[in-house]
Every structure is written in structure tokens, then in C-alpha cells.
């Protein structure tokens, strides 16, 4: 009594076949007809398709993914270039300031026009403003104990931070700017150069303009520039 030959799938391990084909990439040379007979699952539709059609579909998918990644890289490059140009114009405008008030005005103008930040405050300690011929003009203010405590609490021990800004805090930290009806957002930076030199506050009525998850490296960079300029522009102390 004869027995039917077992089906290949019951005797051949697919992994073993795959490894054997990987070690013999020339197996299909001279066996092109076999390639045309192979059927593989279609990547987008039910049923099977020829191996060649599947390869074409895979290549098309890879090309689309590569095109998408390239577009993402180009978009990132365009964003970085635009950010660099805005930062360059900001720093150049700050360097042209002749005194502390001009520095504050340049900050407010540049951030409003180039970074869509409608409100800004520059809080300086009395040691930087006492020798000036007139009181500081908005957006520059003399730092008092209550404001310093509130800014320190919002920073929570950090050099810079993005946070929500309630209408009450807005009135305290940006007294020259009309407060929004609801909570907005802000980016804060502590100004130091060997000693505390105040705080920089960037604010927006949009609660999502400055999100807590945002990186604050740019805010710290601007704060470092402003701190150095504040020292350079401060009148000499007497006595």
C-alpha cells in the first residue's frame, strides 16, 4: 500500500528555507519561471500577488518613506535657518541699545515682531538702576522683594522655565501690559553674571504659546545676552 508524499510545509521549516536562500542568493538564476509562479500576500489588499509586484510595491513604499523623511529634514532646516535669522536680528538690535530703557524697548519690539510674543518685562535690581538719571521705563522695572519671591516660586529653582500665567501673576509681573481675562503662558529666565541681575519675563495671553514641555535654551541664551548688556549699560556706581 503506497502512501501519499507529505506536503512540503509539513516537512520543511520556513526558517531553514529562508536561511538557505539567504546563503544562496543565486538560486533563482536560470529559474526565472519559478519567480513568476511565486505568490506572496498583498501589502494593501486581501489575497496574493506576484513576487515582482510585491517587490515593486515595497520599493514604492520605501521611496515614499524616504521622501517624507527628506521633507521633514528640509522643513527642520528651514525652521532652524529662520530661527537663526530672527535671533541674529534680535541680538544686533540689542547691541545697538544706548541705555537700559532702550534695551528694554528693543527687547519688546523684537519679540513682538519676530517671535509673536506680545508682552515682555525686564526686572532689574535697584543696584543697577539707582544711579540712573530717571526711573526705569516700561517694560523695564525695579525688582522688589514681593516680585522677586513670586518669580523665584515660578522658576522653582531653575534658571529658566515655561509656565502658565494667571491674570493675577500677569498684573504683578507685567504691570504695564493689559492682562488677559484667562490664564496665559510665560517663559522666565533668571539673569545672572556673577551676581543676580534680575529676571526676563516673556508672556502671551495664549495658554499654549509657552508650554511646560518646551525647551528653554533660547530663553536662557537671550537672558545671558541681556545680563551682559545690563552690566555694560549701567551707569558707574559712586562712592
PDB file of C-alpha atoms in Angstrom:
ATOM      1  CA  UNK A   1       0.000   0.000   0.000  1.00  0.00           C
ATOM      2  CA  UNK A   2       1.510   3.288  -1.110  1.00  0.00           C
ATOM      3  CA  UNK A   3       1.449   6.433   0.964  1.00  0.00           C
ATOM      4  CA  UNK A   4       0.960   9.962  -0.422  1.00  0.00           C
ATOM      5  CA  UNK A   5       4.029  12.151  -0.224  1.00  0.00           C
ATOM      6  CA  UNK A   6       3.797  14.663   2.643  1.00  0.00           C
ATOM      7  CA  UNK A   7       3.263  18.297   1.752  1.00  0.00           C
ATOM      8  CA  UNK A   8       6.478  20.382   1.836  1.00  0.00           C
ATOM      9  CA  UNK A   9       5.059  22.680   4.512  1.00  0.00           C
ATOM     10  CA  UNK A  10       4.875  19.722   6.890  1.00  0.00           C
ATOM     11  CA  UNK A  11       8.487  18.686   6.329  1.00  0.00           C
ATOM     12  CA  UNK A  12      10.372  21.962   5.690  1.00  0.00           C
ATOM     13  CA  UNK A  13      10.989  24.533   8.372  1.00  0.00           C
ATOM     14  CA  UNK A  14      10.327  28.005   6.848  1.00  0.00           C
ATOM     15  CA  UNK A  15      13.205  29.483   8.839  1.00  0.00           C
ATOM     16  CA  UNK A  16      15.586  26.863   7.466  1.00  0.00           C
ATOM     17  CA  UNK A  17      14.414  27.599   3.917  1.00  0.00           C
ATOM     18  CA  UNK A  18      14.879  31.341   4.491  1.00  0.00           C
ATOM     19  CA  UNK A  19      18.404  30.822   5.824  1.00  0.00           C
ATOM     20  CA  UNK A  20      19.283  28.543   2.887  1.00  0.00           C
ATOM     21  CA  UNK A  21      18.043  31.096   0.348  1.00  0.00           C
ATOM     22  CA  UNK A  22      19.974  33.837   2.128  1.00  0.00           C
ATOM     23  CA  UNK A  23      23.160  31.778   1.736  1.00  0.00           C
ATOM     24  CA  UNK A  24      22.368  31.024  -1.918  1.00  0.00           C
ATOM     25  CA  UNK A  25      21.196  34.314  -3.455  1.00  0.00           C
ATOM     26  CA  UNK A  26      21.879  32.938  -6.961  1.00  0.00           C
ATOM     27  CA  UNK A  27      19.354  30.110  -6.564  1.00  0.00           C
ATOM     28  CA  UNK A  28      16.834  31.736  -8.899  1.00  0.00           C
ATOM     29  CA  UNK A  29      19.388  32.369 -11.634  1.00  0.00           C
ATOM     30  CA  UNK A  30      18.130  30.270 -14.542  1.00  0.00           C
ATOM     31  CA  UNK A  31      14.888  29.660 -12.652  1.00  0.00           C
ATOM     32  CA  UNK A  32      13.120  32.903 -13.551  1.00  0.00           C
ATOM     33  CA  UNK A  33       9.942  30.999 -14.317  1.00  0.00           C
ATOM     34  CA  UNK A  34       9.774  29.962 -10.676  1.00  0.00           C
ATOM     35  CA  UNK A  35       9.867  33.616  -9.611  1.00  0.00           C
ATOM     36  CA  UNK A  36       6.827  34.339 -11.743  1.00  0.00           C
ATOM     37  CA  UNK A  37       4.934  31.496 -10.080  1.00  0.00           C
ATOM     38  CA  UNK A  38       5.586  32.665  -6.525  1.00  0.00           C
ATOM     39  CA  UNK A  39       2.673  34.345  -4.753  1.00  0.00           C
ATOM     40  CA  UNK A  40       3.002  36.489  -1.648  1.00  0.00           C
ATOM     41  CA  UNK A  41       0.463  38.429   0.486  1.00  0.00           C
ATOM     42  CA  UNK A  42      -0.516  41.775  -0.988  1.00  0.00           C
ATOM     43  CA  UNK A  43       0.530  44.637   1.378  1.00  0.00           C
ATOM     44  CA  UNK A  44      -2.680  46.642   0.896  1.00  0.00           C
ATOM     45  CA  UNK A  45      -5.373  44.263  -0.359  1.00  0.00           C
ATOM     46  CA  UNK A  46      -6.635  40.813   0.518  1.00  0.00           C
ATOM     47  CA  UNK A  47      -5.278  37.909  -1.477  1.00  0.00           C
ATOM     48  CA  UNK A  48      -1.907  37.278  -3.070  1.00  0.00           C
ATOM     49  CA  UNK A  49       0.149  38.931  -5.769  1.00  0.00           C
ATOM     50  CA  UNK A  50       3.243  38.021  -7.728  1.00  0.00           C
ATOM     51  CA  UNK A  51       6.642  38.400  -6.118  1.00  0.00           C
ATOM     52  CA  UNK A  52       7.640  41.034  -8.664  1.00  0.00           C
ATOM     53  CA  UNK A  53       4.526  43.100  -7.972  1.00  0.00           C
ATOM     54  CA  UNK A  54       5.164  42.822  -4.254  1.00  0.00           C
ATOM     55  CA  UNK A  55       8.754  43.997  -4.734  1.00  0.00           C
ATOM     56  CA  UNK A  56       7.548  46.970  -6.747  1.00  0.00           C
ATOM     57  CA  UNK A  57       5.044  47.829  -4.011  1.00  0.00           C
ATOM     58  CA  UNK A  58       7.744  47.563  -1.326  1.00  0.00           C
ATOM     59  CA  UNK A  59      10.119  49.763  -3.309  1.00  0.00           C
ATOM     60  CA  UNK A  60       7.384  52.348  -3.820  1.00  0.00           C
ATOM     61  CA  UNK A  61       6.620  52.362  -0.090  1.00  0.00           C
ATOM     62  CA  UNK A  62      10.292  52.801   0.780  1.00  0.00           C
ATOM     63  CA  UNK A  63      10.594  55.647  -1.714  1.00  0.00           C
ATOM     64  CA  UNK A  64       7.589  57.397  -0.175  1.00  0.00           C
ATOM     65  CA  UNK A  65       9.006  56.990   3.325  1.00  0.00           C
ATOM     66  CA  UNK A  66      12.394  58.312   2.209  1.00  0.00           C
ATOM     67  CA  UNK A  67      10.685  61.288   0.544  1.00  0.00           C
ATOM     68  CA  UNK A  68       8.740  62.002   3.737  1.00  0.00           C
ATOM     69  CA  UNK A  69      11.900  61.859   5.869  1.00  0.00           C
ATOM     70  CA  UNK A  70      13.689  64.167   3.428  1.00  0.00           C
ATOM     71  CA  UNK A  71      10.833  66.654   3.575  1.00  0.00           C
ATOM     72  CA  UNK A  72      10.965  66.561   7.381  1.00  0.00           C
ATOM     73  CA  UNK A  73      14.698  67.274   7.302  1.00  0.00           C
ATOM     74  CA  UNK A  74      14.199  70.141   4.859  1.00  0.00           C
ATOM     75  CA  UNK A  75      11.410  71.595   6.984  1.00  0.00           C
ATOM     76  CA  UNK A  76      13.618  71.391  10.070  1.00  0.00           C
ATOM     77  CA  UNK A  77      16.474  73.074   8.188  1.00  0.00           C
ATOM     78  CA  UNK A  78      14.170  75.879   7.026  1.00  0.00           C
ATOM     79  CA  UNK A  79      12.897  76.376  10.585  1.00  0.00           C
ATOM     80  CA  UNK A  80      16.433  76.475  12.008  1.00  0.00           C
ATOM     81  CA  UNK A  81      17.544  78.961   9.378  1.00  0.00           C
ATOM     82  CA  UNK A  82      14.578  81.233  10.088  1.00  0.00           C
ATOM     83  CA  UNK A  83      15.217  80.956  13.839  1.00  0.00           C
ATOM     84  CA  UNK A  84      18.874  81.830  13.320  1.00  0.00           C
ATOM     85  CA  UNK A  85      17.983  84.914  11.272  1.00  0.00           C
ATOM     86  CA  UNK A  86      15.458  86.115  13.844  1.00  0.00           C
ATOM     87  CA  UNK A  87      17.927  85.560  16.668  1.00  0.00           C
ATOM     88  CA  UNK A  88      20.652  87.382  14.759  1.00  0.00           C
ATOM     89  CA  UNK A  89      18.422  90.422  14.189  1.00  0.00           C
ATOM     90  CA  UNK A  90      17.383  90.350  17.844  1.00  0.00           C
ATOM     91  CA  UNK A  91      20.960  90.335  19.143  1.00  0.00           C
ATOM     92  CA  UNK A  92      22.076  93.064  16.719  1.00  0.00           C
ATOM     93  CA  UNK A  93      19.180  95.280  17.820  1.00  0.00           C
ATOM     94  CA  UNK A  94      20.062  94.729  21.480  1.00  0.00           C
ATOM     95  CA  UNK A  95      23.695  95.620  20.848  1.00  0.00           C
ATOM     96  CA  UNK A  96      22.602  98.985  19.448  1.00  0.00           C
ATOM     97  CA  UNK A  97      20.821  99.979  22.683  1.00  0.00           C
ATOM     98  CA  UNK A  98      22.402 103.014  24.327  1.00  0.00           C
ATOM     99  CA  UNK A  99      20.918 102.593  27.800  1.00  0.00           C
ATOM    100  CA  UNK A 100      18.756 100.280  29.879  1.00  0.00           C
ATOM    101  CA  UNK A 101      15.458 101.727  28.687  1.00  0.00           C
ATOM    102  CA  UNK A 102      16.495 101.405  25.045  1.00  0.00           C
ATOM    103  CA  UNK A 103      17.470  97.799  25.774  1.00  0.00           C
ATOM    104  CA  UNK A 104      14.019  97.083  27.210  1.00  0.00           C
ATOM    105  CA  UNK A 105      12.302  98.723  24.257  1.00  0.00           C
ATOM    106  CA  UNK A 106      14.431  96.779  21.788  1.00  0.00           C
ATOM    107  CA  UNK A 107      13.557  93.531  23.545  1.00  0.00           C
ATOM    108  CA  UNK A 108       9.836  94.292  23.457  1.00  0.00           C
ATOM    109  CA  UNK A 109       9.878  95.335  19.793  1.00  0.00           C
ATOM    110  CA  UNK A 110      11.953  92.413  18.576  1.00  0.00           C
ATOM    111  CA  UNK A 111       9.988  89.758  20.456  1.00  0.00           C
ATOM    112  CA  UNK A 112       6.685  91.219  19.333  1.00  0.00           C
ATOM    113  CA  UNK A 113       7.639  91.485  15.662  1.00  0.00           C
ATOM    114  CA  UNK A 114       9.862  88.427  15.222  1.00  0.00           C
ATOM    115  CA  UNK A 115       8.697  85.915  17.827  1.00  0.00           C
ATOM    116  CA  UNK A 116       4.969  86.706  18.215  1.00  0.00           C
ATOM    117  CA  UNK A 117       5.429  87.439  21.904  1.00  0.00           C
ATOM    118  CA  UNK A 118       3.171  90.400  22.700  1.00  0.00           C
ATOM    119  CA  UNK A 119       4.258  91.125  26.276  1.00  0.00           C
ATOM    120  CA  UNK A 120       7.632  91.306  27.983  1.00  0.00           C
ATOM    121  CA  UNK A 121       9.092  92.582  31.243  1.00  0.00           C
ATOM    122  CA  UNK A 122      12.671  93.106  32.355  1.00  0.00           C
ATOM    123  CA  UNK A 123      13.040  93.186  36.135  1.00  0.00           C
ATOM    124  CA  UNK A 124      16.309  94.703  37.368  1.00  0.00           C
ATOM    125  CA  UNK A 125      17.568  95.101  40.954  1.00  0.00           C
ATOM    126  CA  UNK A 126      17.890  98.584  42.402  1.00  0.00           C
ATOM    127  CA  UNK A 127      21.690  98.250  42.296  1.00  0.00           C
ATOM    128  CA  UNK A 128      21.508  98.582  38.502  1.00  0.00           C
ATOM    129  CA  UNK A 129      19.051 101.475  38.411  1.00  0.00           C
ATOM    130  CA  UNK A 130      19.765 103.700  41.428  1.00  0.00           C
ATOM    131  CA  UNK A 131      22.431 105.705  39.604  1.00  0.00           C
ATOM    132  CA  UNK A 132      20.325 106.336  36.518  1.00  0.00           C
ATOM    133  CA  UNK A 133      19.113 109.929  35.955  1.00  0.00           C
ATOM    134  CA  UNK A 134      15.449 108.855  35.811  1.00  0.00           C
ATOM    135  CA  UNK A 135      13.315 105.889  36.885  1.00  0.00           C
ATOM    136  CA  UNK A 136      13.267 102.909  34.526  1.00  0.00           C
ATOM    137  CA  UNK A 137      10.632 102.967  31.811  1.00  0.00           C
ATOM    138  CA  UNK A 138       8.427 100.005  30.887  1.00  0.00           C
ATOM    139  CA  UNK A 139       8.986  97.239  30.049  1.00  0.00           C
ATOM    140  CA  UNK A 140      11.899  97.655  32.475  1.00  0.00           C
ATOM    141  CA  UNK A 141      11.022  97.678  36.186  1.00  0.00           C
ATOM    142  CA  UNK A 142      12.832  97.847  39.522  1.00  0.00           C
ATOM    143  CA  UNK A 143      12.756  94.465  41.234  1.00  0.00           C
ATOM    144  CA  UNK A 144      11.081  94.444  44.663  1.00  0.00           C
ATOM    145  CA  UNK A 145      11.029  91.651  47.236  1.00  0.00           C
ATOM    146  CA  UNK A 146       7.453  90.556  46.529  1.00  0.00           C
ATOM    147  CA  UNK A 147       8.032  90.274  42.762  1.00  0.00           C
ATOM    148  CA  UNK A 148      11.353  88.501  43.303  1.00  0.00           C
ATOM    149  CA  UNK A 149       9.673  85.935  45.565  1.00  0.00           C
ATOM    150  CA  UNK A 150       6.922  85.286  43.034  1.00  0.00           C
ATOM    151  CA  UNK A 151       9.368  84.916  40.150  1.00  0.00           C
ATOM    152  CA  UNK A 152      11.513  82.594  42.223  1.00  0.00           C
ATOM    153  CA  UNK A 153       8.470  80.477  43.050  1.00  0.00           C
ATOM    154  CA  UNK A 154       7.502  80.213  39.365  1.00  0.00           C
ATOM    155  CA  UNK A 155      11.040  79.218  38.408  1.00  0.00           C
ATOM    156  CA  UNK A 156      11.041  76.585  41.165  1.00  0.00           C
ATOM    157  CA  UNK A 157      14.831  76.520  41.492  1.00  0.00           C
ATOM    158  CA  UNK A 158      15.556  76.518  37.747  1.00  0.00           C
ATOM    159  CA  UNK A 159      17.416  79.006  35.596  1.00  0.00           C
ATOM    160  CA  UNK A 160      14.580  79.181  33.066  1.00  0.00           C
ATOM    161  CA  UNK A 161      11.148  77.701  32.691  1.00  0.00           C
ATOM    162  CA  UNK A 162       7.870  77.878  30.759  1.00  0.00           C
ATOM    163  CA  UNK A 163       4.704  78.020  32.842  1.00  0.00           C
ATOM    164  CA  UNK A 164       1.053  79.046  32.971  1.00  0.00           C
ATOM    165  CA  UNK A 165       0.488  82.672  33.953  1.00  0.00           C
ATOM    166  CA  UNK A 166      -2.656  83.567  35.846  1.00  0.00           C
ATOM    167  CA  UNK A 167      -4.241  87.028  35.409  1.00  0.00           C
ATOM    168  CA  UNK A 168      -3.108  87.868  38.943  1.00  0.00           C
ATOM    169  CA  UNK A 169       0.508  86.977  38.176  1.00  0.00           C
ATOM    170  CA  UNK A 170       0.261  88.846  34.885  1.00  0.00           C
ATOM    171  CA  UNK A 171      -0.737  92.039  36.717  1.00  0.00           C
ATOM    172  CA  UNK A 172       2.182  91.621  39.136  1.00  0.00           C
ATOM    173  CA  UNK A 173       4.872  90.584  36.642  1.00  0.00           C
ATOM    174  CA  UNK A 174       3.801  92.685  33.637  1.00  0.00           C
ATOM    175  CA  UNK A 175       2.154  95.749  35.210  1.00  0.00           C
ATOM    176  CA  UNK A 176       2.493  97.791  32.008  1.00  0.00           C
ATOM    177  CA  UNK A 177       0.658  95.261  29.778  1.00  0.00           C
ATOM    178  CA  UNK A 178      -3.141  94.757  29.859  1.00  0.00           C
ATOM    179  CA  UNK A 179      -3.853  91.367  31.471  1.00  0.00           C
ATOM    180  CA  UNK A 180      -5.919  88.708  29.683  1.00  0.00           C
ATOM    181  CA  UNK A 181      -9.274  87.558  31.048  1.00  0.00           C
ATOM    182  CA  UNK A 182      -7.992  83.997  31.394  1.00  0.00           C
ATOM    183  CA  UNK A 183      -4.650  82.398  32.184  1.00  0.00           C
ATOM    184  CA  UNK A 184      -1.914  82.843  29.592  1.00  0.00           C
ATOM    185  CA  UNK A 185       1.602  81.459  29.472  1.00  0.00           C
ATOM    186  CA  UNK A 186       5.133  82.706  30.008  1.00  0.00           C
ATOM    187  CA  UNK A 187       8.808  81.910  29.645  1.00  0.00           C
ATOM    188  CA  UNK A 188      11.013  83.036  32.535  1.00  0.00           C
ATOM    189  CA  UNK A 189      14.773  83.389  32.779  1.00  0.00           C
ATOM    190  CA  UNK A 190      16.917  84.297  35.759  1.00  0.00           C
ATOM    191  CA  UNK A 191      19.589  86.864  34.832  1.00  0.00           C
ATOM    192  CA  UNK A 192      22.982  86.347  36.451  1.00  0.00           C
ATOM    193  CA  UNK A 193      26.557  87.341  35.767  1.00  0.00           C
ATOM    194  CA  UNK A 194      28.493  86.561  38.917  1.00  0.00           C
ATOM    195  CA  UNK A 195      25.601  88.108  40.848  1.00  0.00           C
ATOM    196  CA  UNK A 196      21.800  88.219  40.471  1.00  0.00           C
ATOM    197  CA  UNK A 197      20.794  90.746  37.828  1.00  0.00           C
ATOM    198  CA  UNK A 198      17.047  90.292  37.714  1.00  0.00           C
ATOM    199  CA  UNK A 199      14.589  88.389  35.543  1.00  0.00           C
ATOM    200  CA  UNK A 200      13.332  88.321  31.983  1.00  0.00           C
ATOM    201  CA  UNK A 201       9.620  87.557  31.507  1.00  0.00           C
ATOM    202  CA  UNK A 202       8.151  86.697  28.110  1.00  0.00           C
ATOM    203  CA  UNK A 203       4.372  86.391  28.141  1.00  0.00           C
ATOM    204  CA  UNK A 204       1.447  85.607  25.875  1.00  0.00           C
ATOM    205  CA  UNK A 205      -2.317  85.520  26.511  1.00  0.00           C
ATOM    206  CA  UNK A 206      -2.301  82.229  24.606  1.00  0.00           C
ATOM    207  CA  UNK A 207      -2.016  79.447  27.245  1.00  0.00           C
ATOM    208  CA  UNK A 208      -0.280  77.189  24.698  1.00  0.00           C
ATOM    209  CA  UNK A 209       2.270  79.704  23.400  1.00  0.00           C
ATOM    210  CA  UNK A 210       4.757  78.720  26.103  1.00  0.00           C
ATOM    211  CA  UNK A 211       4.178  75.122  27.181  1.00  0.00           C
ATOM    212  CA  UNK A 212       5.833  73.468  30.165  1.00  0.00           C
ATOM    213  CA  UNK A 213       7.286  70.803  27.863  1.00  0.00           C
ATOM    214  CA  UNK A 214       9.079  73.353  25.675  1.00  0.00           C
ATOM    215  CA  UNK A 215      12.860  73.653  25.679  1.00  0.00           C
ATOM    216  CA  UNK A 216      14.092  76.915  27.250  1.00  0.00           C
ATOM    217  CA  UNK A 217      17.605  77.010  25.802  1.00  0.00           C
ATOM    218  CA  UNK A 218      16.739  80.015  23.622  1.00  0.00           C
ATOM    219  CA  UNK A 219      15.291  81.896  26.594  1.00  0.00           C
ATOM    220  CA  UNK A 220      18.463  81.222  28.589  1.00  0.00           C
ATOM    221  CA  UNK A 221      20.603  82.410  25.672  1.00  0.00           C
ATOM    222  CA  UNK A 222      18.706  85.684  25.421  1.00  0.00           C
ATOM    223  CA  UNK A 223      18.951  86.056  29.191  1.00  0.00           C
ATOM    224  CA  UNK A 224      22.738  85.640  29.050  1.00  0.00           C
ATOM    225  CA  UNK A 225      22.991  88.348  26.372  1.00  0.00           C
ATOM    226  CA  UNK A 226      20.695  90.710  28.271  1.00  0.00           C
ATOM    227  CA  UNK A 227      22.585  90.199  31.548  1.00  0.00           C
ATOM    228  CA  UNK A 228      25.874  91.223  29.944  1.00  0.00           C
ATOM    229  CA  UNK A 229      24.330  94.243  28.279  1.00  0.00           C
ATOM    230  CA  UNK A 230      22.693  95.367  31.513  1.00  0.00           C
ATOM    231  CA  UNK A 231      26.099  95.435  33.188  1.00  0.00           C
ATOM    232  CA  UNK A 232      27.692  97.283  30.277  1.00  0.00           C
ATOM    233  CA  UNK A 233      24.909  99.875  30.079  1.00  0.00           C
ATOM    234  CA  UNK A 234      24.554 100.514  33.818  1.00  0.00           C
ATOM    235  CA  UNK A 235      25.902 103.892  34.998  1.00  0.00           C
ATOM    236  CA  UNK A 236      29.024 103.654  37.181  1.00  0.00           C
ATOM    237  CA  UNK A 237      28.392 103.414  40.913  1.00  0.00           C
ATOM    238  CA  UNK A 238      29.547 106.309  43.051  1.00  0.00           C
ATOM    239  CA  UNK A 239      31.414 106.026  46.290  1.00  0.00           C
TER     240      UNK A 239
END
